[in-house]
């Protein structure tokens, strides 16, 4: 017979490094699966870890054994790095030791559990899905009102030609058969410019129906090469994978760390292995606001940190955008390629 202390010591001796919460979040960016074992009540009360799978403790072994008929769809081999999370990091050690016995040699648990995660100030998402719905509606109302009252050529971000975006597409030699998505593309001329250049699969996602109507009124809706998606980017679940992600002046509106981490989750879910992301945002010396909303300003380094180790910075440029009203707005542009490692199947 053993004491519970001996049981725990023995379990931990069998585990590889037990990451701290911030180490676990970094590992998640390069493919580790975080698995939240906390109870429904704990998650409802304390919130969620963005991107973590929720698997109840009582079905853990069945859901994580790659050879089990009940395995979770995200579990596919014995070499995956799995980081179990409970409330304080005790029960999760015992559970991880069980997974070790199943041959999951990289199964471990997060040191200190959710309590330590929250104490480090890492992002916690609300477990109340309706809040996200409310947020989406508010965003749609805000942007619809703008596109309702101003012509596309009058908004401060208007460009007669999306110069820097096209230069980057050329510099990165994106092939014409690449599946492209312009997130928060609104009424921008980028999609049509790409189609004119011979691209054959261009999607534009935007939360504003009014913005997208400007695009389809201009271009028509019969072109099967153009796909229009009306959705809040942060609550969107991509139904396919894309080779090129383009974002001009959207990410900088996401002020909350939970929103930024959700942005990266969506980007990761949307992008194919070896895909490219082009992101243009207000530079560190750029404006503090756009369309009446506060924005977050970036340098290429901050963008690279946000995207994490799964992406390699391959190009970086600065642009002085002149608004239709004549003001100058410094933008920073960064292009990333996805490192082709540890990518989970779609
Ligand atoms: C500053 S405009 C930039 C538009 C376009 N990218 C361009 O360069 O012309 C920001 C765009 O992001 C869209 N947007 C803002 N928040 C969004 C969200 N959460 N999901 C999807 N689109 C969003 C707005 O409707 C708007 O079209």
Short mmCIF file of C-alpha atoms and ligand atoms in Angstrom, two decimals:
data_model
loop_
_atom_site.label_atom_id
_atom_site.label_comp_id
_atom_site.label_asym_id
_atom_site.label_seq_id
_atom_site.Cartn_x
_atom_site.Cartn_y
_atom_site.Cartn_z
CA UNK A 1 0.00 0.00 0.00
CA UNK A 2 1.15 3.61 -0.72
CA UNK A 3 0.25 7.00 0.62
CA UNK A 4 -1.20 9.50 -1.82
CA UNK A 5 2.03 11.48 -1.51
CA UNK A 6 4.05 8.42 -2.63
CA UNK A 7 1.61 7.84 -5.47
CA UNK A 8 2.06 11.41 -6.68
CA UNK A 9 5.87 11.31 -6.37
CA UNK A 10 5.97 8.07 -8.33
CA UNK A 11 3.65 9.48 -11.01
CA UNK A 12 5.72 12.64 -11.45
CA UNK A 13 8.95 10.66 -11.65
CA UNK A 14 7.53 9.02 -14.78
CA UNK A 15 6.71 12.30 -16.51
CA UNK A 16 8.88 14.38 -18.84
CA UNK A 17 9.34 18.06 -17.95
CA UNK A 18 6.18 19.51 -16.36
CA UNK A 19 5.80 22.88 -18.12
CA UNK A 20 4.86 26.07 -16.35
CA UNK A 21 1.70 27.71 -17.74
CA UNK A 22 3.63 30.06 -20.06
CA UNK A 23 5.84 27.20 -21.28
CA UNK A 24 2.69 25.18 -21.99
CA UNK A 25 1.16 28.04 -23.99
CA UNK A 26 4.36 28.33 -26.04
CA UNK A 27 4.33 24.57 -26.63
CA UNK A 28 0.70 24.83 -27.75
CA UNK A 29 1.77 27.22 -30.51
CA UNK A 30 4.09 24.58 -31.92
CA UNK A 31 1.57 21.77 -31.80
CA UNK A 32 1.25 20.55 -28.19
CA UNK A 33 -2.31 19.73 -27.19
CA UNK A 34 -3.47 21.25 -23.93
CA UNK A 35 -6.17 19.10 -22.32
CA UNK A 36 -8.38 20.64 -19.67
CA UNK A 37 -9.64 18.08 -17.16
CA UNK A 38 -11.45 20.50 -14.85
CA UNK A 39 -15.08 19.96 -14.00
CA UNK A 40 -17.95 21.71 -15.79
CA UNK A 41 -18.52 23.86 -12.72
CA UNK A 42 -14.88 24.93 -12.52
CA UNK A 43 -14.78 25.87 -16.20
CA UNK A 44 -18.09 27.71 -16.02
CA UNK A 45 -16.99 29.61 -12.96
CA UNK A 46 -13.30 30.29 -13.75
CA UNK A 47 -13.26 30.38 -17.57
CA UNK A 48 -11.46 28.50 -20.33
CA UNK A 49 -7.91 28.23 -21.60
CA UNK A 50 -8.06 29.31 -25.26
CA UNK A 51 -7.49 26.40 -27.61
CA UNK A 52 -7.39 23.73 -24.88
CA UNK A 53 -9.41 20.57 -25.51
CA UNK A 54 -11.90 19.78 -22.79
CA UNK A 55 -11.88 16.07 -21.96
CA UNK A 56 -13.52 14.79 -18.78
CA UNK A 57 -11.17 12.87 -16.49
CA UNK A 58 -13.42 9.80 -16.56
CA UNK A 59 -13.00 9.30 -20.33
CA UNK A 60 -9.41 10.57 -20.67
CA UNK A 61 -7.68 7.24 -21.38
CA UNK A 62 -10.28 6.24 -23.99
CA UNK A 63 -10.11 9.64 -25.71
CA UNK A 64 -6.28 9.81 -25.72
CA UNK A 65 -5.25 6.28 -26.66
CA UNK A 66 -4.40 6.58 -30.39
CA UNK A 67 -5.44 2.95 -30.81
CA UNK A 68 -8.85 3.39 -29.18
CA UNK A 69 -12.08 3.51 -31.16
CA UNK A 70 -13.11 6.41 -28.91
CA UNK A 71 -9.99 8.52 -29.44
CA UNK A 72 -10.50 12.27 -29.81
CA UNK A 73 -10.10 13.40 -33.47
CA UNK A 74 -7.12 15.57 -32.46
CA UNK A 75 -5.23 12.55 -31.13
CA UNK A 76 -3.39 10.77 -33.89
CA UNK A 77 -0.10 9.32 -32.68
CA UNK A 78 1.94 8.25 -29.69
CA UNK A 79 4.51 11.04 -30.16
CA UNK A 80 2.14 13.95 -29.62
CA UNK A 81 2.95 16.29 -26.81
CA UNK A 82 -0.03 16.30 -24.44
CA UNK A 83 -0.23 18.67 -21.48
CA UNK A 84 -2.98 17.85 -18.99
CA UNK A 85 -4.43 20.62 -16.86
CA UNK A 86 -6.47 20.33 -13.70
CA UNK A 87 -7.20 23.00 -11.14
CA UNK A 88 -3.95 22.88 -9.17
CA UNK A 89 -1.73 20.34 -10.92
CA UNK A 90 -2.08 17.29 -8.68
CA UNK A 91 -4.78 15.11 -10.22
CA UNK A 92 -3.36 15.93 -13.68
CA UNK A 93 0.02 14.36 -12.71
CA UNK A 94 -1.69 11.08 -11.82
CA UNK A 95 -3.69 11.20 -15.06
CA UNK A 96 -0.58 11.95 -17.16
CA UNK A 97 1.21 8.97 -15.60
CA UNK A 98 -1.67 6.79 -16.82
CA UNK A 99 -1.24 8.15 -20.35
CA UNK A 100 2.48 7.30 -20.12
CA UNK A 101 1.46 3.71 -19.49
CA UNK A 102 -0.57 3.80 -22.70
CA UNK A 103 2.66 4.62 -24.56
CA UNK A 104 2.06 8.37 -24.85
CA UNK A 105 5.64 9.12 -23.90
CA UNK A 106 5.27 12.91 -24.25
CA UNK A 107 2.22 13.14 -21.99
CA UNK A 108 2.78 15.41 -19.02
CA UNK A 109 0.87 18.00 -17.00
CA UNK A 110 0.98 21.72 -16.33
CA UNK A 111 2.78 22.63 -13.14
CA UNK A 112 0.33 24.41 -10.83
CA UNK A 113 -2.72 23.82 -13.04
CA UNK A 114 -5.31 26.45 -13.87
CA UNK A 115 -4.68 28.36 -10.63
CA UNK A 116 -1.04 28.99 -11.69
CA UNK A 117 -2.16 29.72 -15.27
CA UNK A 118 -4.49 32.47 -14.08
CA UNK A 119 -1.89 33.81 -11.65
CA UNK A 120 0.52 34.30 -14.58
CA UNK A 121 -2.07 36.59 -16.19
CA UNK A 122 -2.46 34.37 -19.27
CA UNK A 123 -5.62 34.72 -21.38
CA UNK A 124 -8.79 33.21 -19.99
CA UNK A 125 -11.80 32.94 -22.30
CA UNK A 126 -15.34 33.23 -21.10
CA UNK A 127 -17.17 29.92 -21.07
CA UNK A 128 -20.35 31.81 -21.88
CA UNK A 129 -20.72 31.41 -25.64
CA UNK A 130 -23.61 33.93 -25.81
CA UNK A 131 -21.17 36.69 -24.83
CA UNK A 132 -19.25 36.02 -28.01
CA UNK A 133 -22.53 36.26 -29.93
CA UNK A 134 -23.21 39.66 -28.36
CA UNK A 135 -19.69 40.82 -29.24
CA UNK A 136 -20.18 39.74 -32.87
CA UNK A 137 -23.48 41.58 -33.11
CA UNK A 138 -21.95 44.74 -31.70
CA UNK A 139 -19.05 44.52 -34.18
CA UNK A 140 -21.44 43.93 -37.08
CA UNK A 141 -23.57 46.93 -36.06
CA UNK A 142 -20.53 49.19 -35.71
CA UNK A 143 -19.04 48.30 -39.10
CA UNK A 144 -22.37 48.17 -40.94
CA UNK A 145 -23.10 51.70 -39.72
CA UNK A 146 -19.76 52.90 -41.09
CA UNK A 147 -20.18 51.28 -44.49
CA UNK A 148 -23.79 52.50 -44.58
CA UNK A 149 -22.90 56.14 -44.06
CA UNK A 150 -19.66 56.40 -46.02
CA UNK A 151 -18.80 55.32 -49.54
CA UNK A 152 -15.88 52.85 -49.73
CA UNK A 153 -13.68 55.61 -51.24
CA UNK A 154 -14.32 57.84 -48.23
CA UNK A 155 -13.21 55.56 -45.40
CA UNK A 156 -9.79 56.35 -43.97
CA UNK A 157 -8.34 52.95 -44.95
CA UNK A 158 -9.37 53.25 -48.63
CA UNK A 159 -6.71 52.42 -51.20
CA UNK A 160 -7.26 52.82 -54.92
CA UNK A 161 -4.71 50.05 -55.34
CA UNK A 162 -3.61 47.68 -52.57
CA UNK A 163 0.04 48.35 -53.38
CA UNK A 164 1.94 46.80 -50.48
CA UNK A 165 -0.30 43.73 -50.34
CA UNK A 166 0.32 43.01 -54.03
CA UNK A 167 4.06 43.66 -53.68
CA UNK A 168 4.22 41.13 -50.86
CA UNK A 169 2.19 38.57 -52.81
CA UNK A 170 4.74 38.97 -55.63
CA UNK A 171 7.76 38.89 -53.33
CA UNK A 172 6.51 35.68 -51.74
CA UNK A 173 5.80 34.17 -55.18
CA UNK A 174 2.34 33.01 -54.13
CA UNK A 175 1.10 30.77 -56.97
CA UNK A 176 -2.11 31.71 -58.78
CA UNK A 177 -3.85 28.51 -57.74
CA UNK A 178 -3.27 29.26 -54.04
CA UNK A 179 -6.41 29.45 -51.88
CA UNK A 180 -6.37 32.99 -50.53
CA UNK A 181 -8.41 34.49 -47.71
CA UNK A 182 -8.59 38.22 -47.01
CA UNK A 183 -9.88 38.46 -43.45
CA UNK A 184 -11.75 41.65 -42.63
CA UNK A 185 -11.39 42.38 -46.32
CA UNK A 186 -14.50 44.58 -46.35
CA UNK A 187 -14.93 46.53 -49.55
CA UNK A 188 -11.20 46.44 -50.36
CA UNK A 189 -10.07 46.10 -53.97
CA UNK A 190 -7.55 43.39 -53.10
CA UNK A 191 -9.77 40.41 -53.99
CA UNK A 192 -10.56 41.83 -57.42
CA UNK A 193 -6.91 42.75 -58.02
CA UNK A 194 -5.90 39.16 -57.29
CA UNK A 195 -8.61 37.78 -59.58
CA UNK A 196 -7.44 40.13 -62.34
CA UNK A 197 -3.93 38.76 -61.91
CA UNK A 198 -5.17 35.20 -62.47
CA UNK A 199 -5.80 33.96 -58.94
CA UNK A 200 -8.56 31.38 -59.02
CA UNK A 201 -9.68 30.93 -55.41
CA UNK A 202 -10.13 34.10 -53.37
CA UNK A 203 -12.26 34.36 -50.22
CA UNK A 204 -13.18 37.54 -48.40
CA UNK A 205 -14.42 37.31 -44.83
CA UNK A 206 -15.94 40.25 -43.01
CA UNK A 207 -18.30 40.80 -40.09
CA UNK A 208 -20.09 43.57 -42.01
CA UNK A 209 -22.73 42.54 -44.50
CA UNK A 210 -22.83 46.10 -45.82
CA UNK A 211 -19.09 46.04 -46.58
CA UNK A 212 -19.41 42.77 -48.46
CA UNK A 213 -22.38 44.12 -50.39
CA UNK A 214 -20.14 46.93 -51.71
CA UNK A 215 -17.78 44.21 -52.95
CA UNK A 216 -20.45 42.07 -54.62
CA UNK A 217 -22.30 45.10 -56.06
CA UNK A 218 -19.04 46.13 -57.69
CA UNK A 219 -17.78 42.74 -58.81
CA UNK A 220 -21.06 40.84 -59.20
CA UNK A 221 -21.83 37.62 -57.39
CA UNK A 222 -21.56 35.21 -60.32
CA UNK A 223 -17.77 34.81 -60.22
CA UNK A 224 -17.21 31.33 -58.80
CA UNK A 225 -13.59 32.20 -58.02
CA UNK A 226 -14.74 34.68 -55.36
CA UNK A 227 -16.14 33.40 -52.05
CA UNK A 228 -17.76 35.82 -49.67
CA UNK A 229 -18.04 34.87 -46.00
CA UNK A 230 -20.08 37.02 -43.61
CA UNK A 231 -18.76 36.14 -40.16
CA UNK A 232 -17.05 37.51 -37.10
CA UNK A 233 -13.48 36.36 -37.56
CA UNK A 234 -13.14 35.48 -33.89
CA UNK A 235 -16.08 33.09 -33.81
CA UNK A 236 -15.40 31.62 -37.23
CA UNK A 237 -14.57 27.94 -37.68
CA UNK A 238 -12.80 27.55 -41.03
CA UNK A 239 -14.34 24.79 -43.13
CA UNK A 240 -11.25 24.36 -45.29
CA UNK A 241 -7.60 25.36 -45.37
CA UNK A 242 -6.02 28.31 -47.12
CA UNK A 243 -2.53 28.89 -48.55
CA UNK A 244 -2.48 32.64 -48.01
CA UNK A 245 -3.98 34.66 -45.16
CA UNK A 246 -4.17 38.41 -45.74
CA UNK A 247 -5.16 40.90 -43.07
CA UNK A 248 -4.93 44.63 -43.55
CA UNK A 249 -6.03 46.70 -40.59
CA UNK A 250 -8.10 44.12 -38.72
CA UNK A 251 -5.86 42.47 -36.11
CA UNK A 252 -5.05 45.86 -34.58
CA UNK A 253 -8.66 46.20 -33.35
CA UNK A 254 -8.29 43.17 -31.07
CA UNK A 255 -7.27 44.80 -27.80
CA UNK A 256 -8.06 41.98 -25.42
CA UNK A 257 -5.44 39.20 -25.03
CA UNK A 258 -8.26 36.63 -25.31
CA UNK A 259 -9.23 38.10 -28.68
CA UNK A 260 -5.63 38.08 -29.90
CA UNK A 261 -5.12 34.52 -28.84
CA UNK A 262 -8.39 33.57 -30.55
CA UNK A 263 -7.15 35.35 -33.70
CA UNK A 264 -4.05 33.14 -33.71
CA UNK A 265 -6.18 30.04 -33.14
CA UNK A 266 -8.37 30.87 -36.15
CA UNK A 267 -5.31 31.67 -38.26
CA UNK A 268 -3.73 28.34 -37.32
CA UNK A 269 -6.95 26.45 -38.02
CA UNK A 270 -7.37 28.18 -41.38
CA UNK A 271 -3.86 27.78 -42.74
CA UNK A 272 -2.48 24.80 -44.61
CA UNK A 273 1.00 23.48 -43.75
CA UNK A 274 3.65 25.79 -45.29
CA UNK A 275 1.03 28.49 -45.87
CA UNK A 276 1.83 32.20 -45.78
CA UNK A 277 0.29 35.02 -43.75
CA UNK A 278 0.54 38.69 -44.69
CA UNK A 279 -0.49 41.07 -41.93
CA UNK A 280 -0.60 44.86 -42.09
CA UNK A 281 -1.39 46.86 -38.94
CA UNK A 282 -0.75 50.33 -37.55
CA UNK A 283 2.94 50.70 -36.75
CA UNK A 284 4.29 51.57 -33.30
CA UNK A 285 4.20 55.26 -34.27
CA UNK A 286 0.83 54.91 -36.03
CA UNK A 287 -2.57 56.27 -34.96
CA UNK A 288 -4.15 55.24 -31.68
CA UNK A 289 -7.62 54.93 -33.19
CA UNK A 290 -9.38 53.91 -36.36
CA UNK A 291 -13.07 54.43 -37.15
CA UNK A 292 -13.67 55.55 -33.57
CA UNK A 293 -12.19 52.39 -32.05
CA UNK A 294 -8.94 52.14 -30.10
CA UNK A 295 -6.25 50.09 -31.82
CA UNK A 296 -3.15 48.25 -30.75
CA UNK A 297 0.04 49.26 -32.54
CA UNK A 298 2.73 46.78 -33.56
CA UNK A 299 6.25 46.30 -34.79
CA UNK A 300 7.17 43.20 -36.80
CA UNK A 301 8.72 41.72 -33.66
CA UNK A 302 5.47 42.01 -31.70
CA UNK A 303 3.60 40.39 -34.56
CA UNK A 304 6.13 37.55 -34.64
CA UNK A 305 5.75 37.07 -30.89
CA UNK A 306 1.98 36.95 -31.20
CA UNK A 307 2.07 34.30 -33.91
CA UNK A 308 4.64 32.27 -32.00
CA UNK A 309 7.21 29.67 -32.97
CA UNK A 310 4.93 28.02 -35.51
CA UNK A 311 5.55 30.92 -37.91
CA UNK A 312 8.73 32.34 -39.44
CA UNK A 313 8.99 36.04 -40.26
CA UNK A 314 10.08 36.23 -43.91
CA UNK A 315 9.41 39.84 -44.91
CA UNK A 316 8.82 43.11 -43.18
CA UNK A 317 7.92 46.51 -44.63
CA UNK A 318 6.69 49.91 -43.61
CA UNK A 319 4.06 51.86 -45.48
CA UNK A 320 2.90 55.44 -45.08
CA UNK A 321 -0.76 55.17 -45.98
CA UNK A 322 -2.35 58.43 -47.09
CA UNK A 323 -6.03 58.58 -46.15
CA UNK A 324 -8.59 60.16 -48.54
CA UNK A 325 -8.55 63.13 -46.12
CA UNK A 326 -4.77 63.54 -46.66
CA UNK A 327 -3.48 62.27 -43.28
CA UNK A 328 -0.49 59.94 -43.11
CA UNK A 329 -0.87 56.64 -41.26
CA UNK A 330 2.25 54.51 -40.73
CA UNK A 331 1.59 50.79 -41.22
CA UNK A 332 3.88 47.88 -40.49
CA UNK A 333 3.62 44.86 -42.76
CA UNK A 334 4.97 41.45 -41.91
CA UNK A 335 4.85 38.21 -43.86
CA UNK A 336 5.18 34.82 -42.23
CA UNK A 337 5.46 31.28 -43.47
CA UNK A 338 4.12 28.49 -41.39
CA UNK A 339 6.74 26.11 -40.10
CA UNK A 340 5.71 22.74 -41.38
CA UNK A 341 5.89 20.87 -38.09
CA UNK A 342 3.51 19.38 -35.59
CA UNK A 343 0.48 20.48 -37.57
CA UNK A 344 -2.59 18.61 -36.55
CA UNK A 345 -4.75 17.14 -39.30
CA UNK A 346 -7.73 19.27 -40.38
C1 LIG B 1 -10.10 49.17 -41.23
S1 LIG B 1 -11.12 48.12 -42.13
C2 LIG B 1 -10.01 47.36 -43.26
C3 LIG B 1 -10.72 46.77 -44.45
C4 LIG B 1 -9.82 46.11 -45.49
N1 LIG B 1 -8.97 45.10 -44.90
C5 LIG B 1 -9.01 47.12 -46.22
O1 LIG B 1 -7.79 47.13 -46.09
O2 LIG B 1 -9.60 47.91 -46.95
C6 LIG B 1 -11.45 46.84 -40.98
C7 LIG B 1 -12.37 45.77 -41.54
O3 LIG B 1 -12.42 44.70 -40.62
C8 LIG B 1 -13.75 44.26 -40.48
N2 LIG B 1 -13.84 43.67 -39.14
C9 LIG B 1 -13.67 44.28 -37.95
N3 LIG B 1 -13.81 43.41 -36.95
C10 LIG B 1 -14.05 42.21 -37.53
C11 LIG B 1 -14.28 40.91 -37.01
N4 LIG B 1 -14.29 40.67 -35.71
N5 LIG B 1 -14.50 39.91 -37.88
C12 LIG B 1 -14.48 40.14 -39.22
N6 LIG B 1 -14.29 41.35 -39.76
C13 LIG B 1 -14.06 42.37 -38.92
C14 LIG B 1 -14.58 45.51 -40.66
O4 LIG B 1 -15.90 45.26 -41.05
C15 LIG B 1 -13.79 46.23 -41.74
O5 LIG B 1 -14.22 45.87 -43.02
#
